[in-house]
PDB file of C-alpha atoms in Angstrom:
ATOM      1  CA  MET A   1     135.388 -50.542 107.107  1.00 54.00           C
ATOM      2  CA  LEU A   2     137.446 -53.728 106.962  1.00 56.00           C
ATOM      3  CA  ASN A   3     141.073 -53.766 107.948  1.00 60.00           C
ATOM      4  CA  LEU A   4     142.890 -55.659 105.169  1.00 59.00           C
ATOM      5  CA  SER A   5     146.435 -54.638 105.970  1.00 64.00           C
ATOM      6  CA  PRO A   6     149.104 -57.382 105.966  1.00 61.00           C
ATOM      7  CA  GLY A   7     149.300 -59.040 109.337  1.00 62.00           C
ATOM      8  CA  SER A   8     145.684 -58.425 110.252  1.00 69.00           C
ATOM      9  CA  ALA A   9     143.665 -61.286 111.676  1.00 73.00           C
ATOM     10  CA  ARG A  10     141.339 -61.507 108.693  1.00 74.00           C
ATOM     11  CA  VAL A  11     144.142 -61.613 106.159  1.00 72.00           C
ATOM     12  CA  ASN A  12     145.919 -64.259 108.236  1.00 73.00           C
ATOM     13  CA  LEU A  13     142.740 -66.293 108.456  1.00 72.00           C
ATOM     14  CA  ILE A  14     142.180 -66.064 104.713  1.00 70.00           C
ATOM     15  CA  SER A  15     145.794 -67.037 103.944  1.00 72.00           C
ATOM     16  CA  MET A  16     145.653 -69.924 106.405  1.00 68.00           C
ATOM     17  CA  ALA A  17     142.405 -71.109 104.937  1.00 64.00           C
ATOM     18  CA  LEU A  18     143.898 -71.026 101.454  1.00 66.00           C
ATOM     19  CA  SER A  19     147.068 -72.891 102.479  1.00 67.00           C
ATOM     20  CA  GLY A  20     145.296 -75.888 104.032  1.00 61.00           C
ATOM     21  CA  LYS A  21     144.197 -78.894 101.972  1.00 57.00           C
ATOM     22  CA  SER A  22     140.771 -79.610 103.107  1.00 61.00           C
ATOM     23  CA  VAL A  23     139.527 -76.315 104.259  1.00 60.00           C
ATOM     24  CA  ASP A  24     135.987 -75.303 104.597  1.00 73.00           C
ATOM     25  CA  PHE A  25     135.601 -72.223 102.398  1.00 77.00           C
ATOM     26  CA  THR A  26     132.210 -71.320 103.779  1.00 86.00           C
ATOM     27  CA  LYS A  27     133.777 -68.979 106.324  1.00 85.00           C
ATOM     28  CA  VAL A  28     135.928 -67.351 103.666  1.00 84.00           C
ATOM     29  CA  ILE A  29     132.991 -67.060 101.290  1.00 88.00           C
ATOM     30  CA  SER A  30     130.823 -65.617 104.054  1.00 91.00           C
ATOM     31  CA  MET A  31     133.580 -63.133 104.892  1.00 90.00           C
ATOM     32  CA  ILE A  32     133.862 -62.173 101.226  1.00 91.00           C
ATOM     33  CA  ASP A  33     130.074 -61.845 101.036  1.00 92.00           C
ATOM     34  CA  GLU A  34     130.146 -59.627 104.131  1.00 93.00           C
ATOM     35  CA  MET A  35     132.890 -57.565 102.550  1.00 94.00           C
ATOM     36  CA  VAL A  36     130.914 -57.238  99.315  1.00 93.00           C
ATOM     37  CA  SER A  37     127.737 -56.260 101.177  1.00 94.00           C
ATOM     38  CA  LEU A  38     129.735 -53.769 103.264  1.00 94.00           C
ATOM     39  CA  LEU A  39     131.268 -52.299 100.106  1.00 94.00           C
ATOM     40  CA  LYS A  40     127.801 -52.097  98.514  1.00 95.00           C
ATOM     41  CA  GLN A  41     126.508 -50.317 101.609  1.00 96.00           C
ATOM     42  CA  GLU A  42     129.466 -47.920 101.531  1.00 95.00           C
ATOM     43  CA  GLN A  43     128.851 -47.344  97.809  1.00 96.00           C
ATOM     44  CA  THR A  44     125.185 -46.578  98.513  1.00 96.00           C
ATOM     45  CA  ASP A  45     126.178 -44.233 101.343  1.00 96.00           C
ATOM     46  CA  ASP A  46     128.729 -42.522  99.086  1.00 96.00           C
ATOM     47  CA  GLU A  47     126.157 -42.116  96.308  1.00 96.00           C
ATOM     48  CA  ASN A  48     123.614 -40.691  98.766  1.00 96.00           C
ATOM     49  CA  LYS A  49     126.229 -38.318 100.131  1.00 97.00           C
ATOM     50  CA  LYS A  50     127.201 -37.287  96.580  1.00 96.00           C
ATOM     51  CA  THR A  51     123.539 -36.635  95.718  1.00 96.00           C
ATOM     52  CA  TYR A  52     123.120 -34.600  98.909  1.00 96.00           C
ATOM     53  CA  CYS A  53     126.271 -32.614  98.177  1.00 96.00           C
ATOM     54  CA  LEU A  54     125.236 -31.924  94.569  1.00 95.00           C
ATOM     55  CA  ASP A  55     121.795 -30.806  95.747  1.00 95.00           C
ATOM     56  CA  SER A  56     123.417 -28.578  98.369  1.00 96.00           C
ATOM     57  CA  ILE A  57     125.727 -27.082  95.754  1.00 95.00           C
ATOM     58  CA  ASP A  58     122.761 -26.428  93.428  1.00 95.00           C
ATOM     59  CA  ARG A  59     120.811 -24.769  96.244  1.00 96.00           C
ATOM     60  CA  ALA A  60     123.839 -22.686  97.221  1.00 95.00           C
ATOM     61  CA  GLU A  61     124.397 -21.616  93.604  1.00 95.00           C
ATOM     62  CA  ASP A  62     120.713 -20.742  93.196  1.00 94.00           C
ATOM     63  CA  GLU A  63     120.764 -18.783  96.434  1.00 95.00           C
ATOM     64  CA  GLY A  64     123.969 -17.043  95.328  1.00 94.00           C
ATOM     65  CA  LYS A  65     122.356 -16.045  92.026  1.00 94.00           C
ATOM     66  CA  SER A  66     119.252 -14.844  93.844  1.00 94.00           C
ATOM     67  CA  LEU A  67     121.362 -12.799  96.252  1.00 94.00           C
ATOM     68  CA  ALA A  68     123.372 -11.367  93.343  1.00 94.00           C
ATOM     69  CA  ILE A  69     120.116 -10.270  91.690  1.00 93.00           C
ATOM     70  CA  ASP A  70     118.934  -8.767  94.990  1.00 93.00           C
ATOM     71  CA  ILE A  71     122.240  -6.930  95.400  1.00 93.00           C
ATOM     72  CA  LYS A  72     122.007  -5.555  91.862  1.00 92.00           C
ATOM     73  CA  SER A  73     118.421  -4.464  92.504  1.00 92.00           C
ATOM     74  CA  HIS A  74     119.390  -2.815  95.786  1.00 93.00           C
ATOM     75  CA  LYS A  75     122.337  -1.057  94.151  1.00 92.00           C
ATOM     76  CA  SER A  76     120.054   0.400  91.484  1.00 91.00           C
ATOM     77  CA  GLY A  77     117.598   1.406  94.221  1.00 91.00           C
ATOM     78  CA  ILE A  78     120.406   3.099  96.123  1.00 94.00           C
ATOM     79  CA  ALA A  79     121.456   4.892  92.935  1.00 92.00           C
ATOM     80  CA  ASP A  80     117.865   6.077  92.416  1.00 93.00           C
ATOM     81  CA  PHE A  81     117.608   7.307  95.998  1.00 94.00           C
ATOM     82  CA  THR A  82     120.982   9.039  95.662  1.00 94.00           C
ATOM     83  CA  GLU A  83     119.737  10.834  92.547  1.00 94.00           C
ATOM     84  CA  GLN A  84     116.548  11.822  94.365  1.00 94.00           C
ATOM     85  CA  LEU A  85     118.595  13.026  97.320  1.00 94.00           C
ATOM     86  CA  ASP A  86     120.811  15.114  95.039  1.00 94.00           C
ATOM     87  CA  ALA A  87     117.745  16.552  93.281  1.00 94.00           C
ATOM     88  CA  THR A  88     116.159  17.310  96.654  1.00 95.00           C
ATOM     89  CA  GLY A  89     119.370  19.018  97.749  1.00 94.00           C
ATOM     90  CA  GLU A  90     119.340  21.148  94.613  1.00 95.00           C
ATOM     91  CA  ARG A  91     115.678  22.039  95.164  1.00 96.00           C
ATOM     92  CA  LEU A  92     116.458  22.856  98.789  1.00 96.00           C
ATOM     93  CA  ASP A  93     119.286  25.149  97.692  1.00 95.00           C
ATOM     94  CA  ALA A  94     116.959  26.850  95.190  1.00 95.00           C
ATOM     95  CA  VAL A  95     114.257  27.290  97.845  1.00 96.00           C
ATOM     96  CA  SER A  96     116.820  28.642 100.328  1.00 96.00           C
ATOM     97  CA  LYS A  97     118.022  31.139  97.720  1.00 96.00           C
ATOM     98  CA  SER A  98     114.424  32.110  96.950  1.00 96.00           C
ATOM     99  CA  ILE A  99     113.702  32.585 100.658  1.00 96.00           C
ATOM    100  CA  ALA A 100     116.818  34.743 101.034  1.00 96.00           C
ATOM    101  CA  GLU A 101     115.717  36.872  98.058  1.00 96.00           C
ATOM    102  CA  LEU A 102     112.216  37.121  99.523  1.00 96.00           C
ATOM    103  CA  ASP A 103     113.648  38.150 102.908  1.00 96.00           C
ATOM    104  CA  ALA A 104     115.706  40.847 101.177  1.00 95.00           C
ATOM    105  CA  SER A 105     112.674  42.150  99.267  1.00 96.00           C
ATOM    106  CA  VAL A 106     110.572  42.095 102.469  1.00 96.00           C
ATOM    107  CA  ALA A 107     113.283  44.048 104.291  1.00 96.00           C
ATOM    108  CA  LYS A 108     113.421  46.558 101.420  1.00 97.00           C
ATOM    109  CA  ALA A 109     109.618  46.866 101.372  1.00 96.00           C
ATOM    110  CA  THR A 110     109.603  47.320 105.159  1.00 97.00           C
ATOM    111  CA  LYS A 111     112.170  50.118 104.886  1.00 96.00           C
ATOM    112  CA  ILE A 112     110.102  51.774 102.123  1.00 96.00           C
ATOM    113  CA  ARG A 113     106.914  51.490 104.221  1.00 97.00           C
ATOM    114  CA  GLN A 114     108.691  52.949 107.253  1.00 96.00           C
ATOM    115  CA  ASP A 115     109.991  55.853 105.178  1.00 95.00           C
ATOM    116  CA  GLU A 116     106.535  56.409 103.650  1.00 96.00           C
ATOM    117  CA  HIS A 117     104.946  56.239 107.120  1.00 97.00           C
ATOM    118  CA  SER A 118     107.425  58.777 108.473  1.00 96.00           C
ATOM    119  CA  GLU A 119     106.709  61.053 105.517  1.00 96.00           C
ATOM    120  CA  PHE A 120     102.950  60.548 106.016  1.00 97.00           C
ATOM    121  CA  VAL A 121     103.207  61.464 109.697  1.00 97.00           C
ATOM    122  CA  THR A 122     105.192  64.586 108.804  1.00 96.00           C
ATOM    123  CA  VAL A 123     102.750  65.596 106.039  1.00 96.00           C
ATOM    124  CA  THR A 124      99.756  64.917 108.296  1.00 96.00           C
ATOM    125  CA  ALA A 125     101.286  67.014 111.084  1.00 95.00           C
ATOM    126  CA  ASN A 126     102.068  69.792 108.602  1.00 95.00           C
ATOM    127  CA  ASN A 127      98.523  69.596 107.201  1.00 95.00           C
ATOM    128  CA  ALA A 128      97.075  69.808 110.717  1.00 95.00           C
ATOM    129  CA  ALA A 129      99.280  72.804 111.525  1.00 94.00           C
ATOM    130  CA  THR A 130      98.371  74.401 108.197  1.00 96.00           C
ATOM    131  CA  SER A 131      94.675  73.750 108.810  1.00 94.00           C
ATOM    132  CA  LYS A 132      94.941  75.297 112.288  1.00 93.00           C
ATOM    133  CA  LEU A 133      96.847  78.288 110.898  1.00 94.00           C
ATOM    134  CA  LEU A 134      94.253  78.744 108.144  1.00 94.00           C
ATOM    135  CA  GLY A 135      91.501  78.544 110.777  1.00 90.00           C
ATOM    136  CA  ILE A 136      93.236  81.328 112.745  1.00 89.00           C
ATOM    137  CA  ALA A 137      93.669  83.391 109.551  1.00 91.00           C
ATOM    138  CA  ILE A 138      90.011  82.893 108.594  1.00 91.00           C
ATOM    139  CA  ASN A 139      88.919  83.906 112.091  1.00 89.00           C
ATOM    140  CA  ARG A 140      91.070  87.007 111.923  1.00 88.00           C
ATOM    141  CA  LEU A 141      89.714  87.902 108.500  1.00 90.00           C
ATOM    142  CA  ASN A 142      86.191  87.302 109.810  1.00 89.00           C
ATOM    143  CA  LYS A 143      86.927  89.707 112.660  1.00 86.00           C
ATOM    144  CA  PHE A 144      87.644  92.420 110.130  1.00 87.00           C
ATOM    145  CA  TYR A 145      85.322  91.514 107.231  1.00 89.00           C
ATOM    146  CA  ALA A 146      82.519  89.505 108.899  1.00 86.00           C
ATOM    147  CA  PRO A 147      82.405  90.275 112.598  1.00 85.00           C
ATOM    148  CA  ALA A 148      79.311  88.061 113.054  1.00 87.00           C
ATOM    149  CA  LEU A 149      81.308  84.954 112.046  1.00 82.00           C
ATOM    150  CA  HIS A 150      84.245  85.834 114.250  1.00 77.00           C
ATOM    151  CA  LYS A 151      84.927  83.495 117.168  1.00 83.00           C
ATOM    152  CA  ALA A 152      86.600  84.906 120.174  1.00 80.00           C
ATOM    153  CA  ALA A 153      89.817  83.223 121.168  1.00 75.00           C
ATOM    154  CA  PRO A 154      89.579  81.224 124.382  1.00 75.00           C
ATOM    155  CA  LYS A 155      91.311  82.865 127.289  1.00 76.00           C
ATOM    156  CA  VAL A 156      93.978  80.864 128.853  1.00 69.00           C
TER     157      VAL A 156
END
């Protein structure tokens, strides 16, 4: 960029060139042409930079919108998964309750089977004792009424 502040060499040269009577303006014109070309170049650079910045802003805005859509989508996905998790928790609670009820019924059935088994063992033992006692009674009756069918008791 050109330094055009008062007291600079270029400004002094231009003012000196303008104050003289027969001055060759080719240097001044060439300096002005250089300044104009430099300003045109700076303008072109500024326009290119502006275009780049606008494109960057557009890309950033588009990316921001895309990310906002992604965030919204992910939030709805999280909400869906949270609902599924809650539903799964409720199902898990229901299954746990069902298992506890089943365990209680199994324990009750086990107790009933144990009681029935104990009663069966007692009845079976009583039946065996009764059968043995009836066998002894039949043998004794056979001794009196049918001596041929009587079996002698083993001697111990």
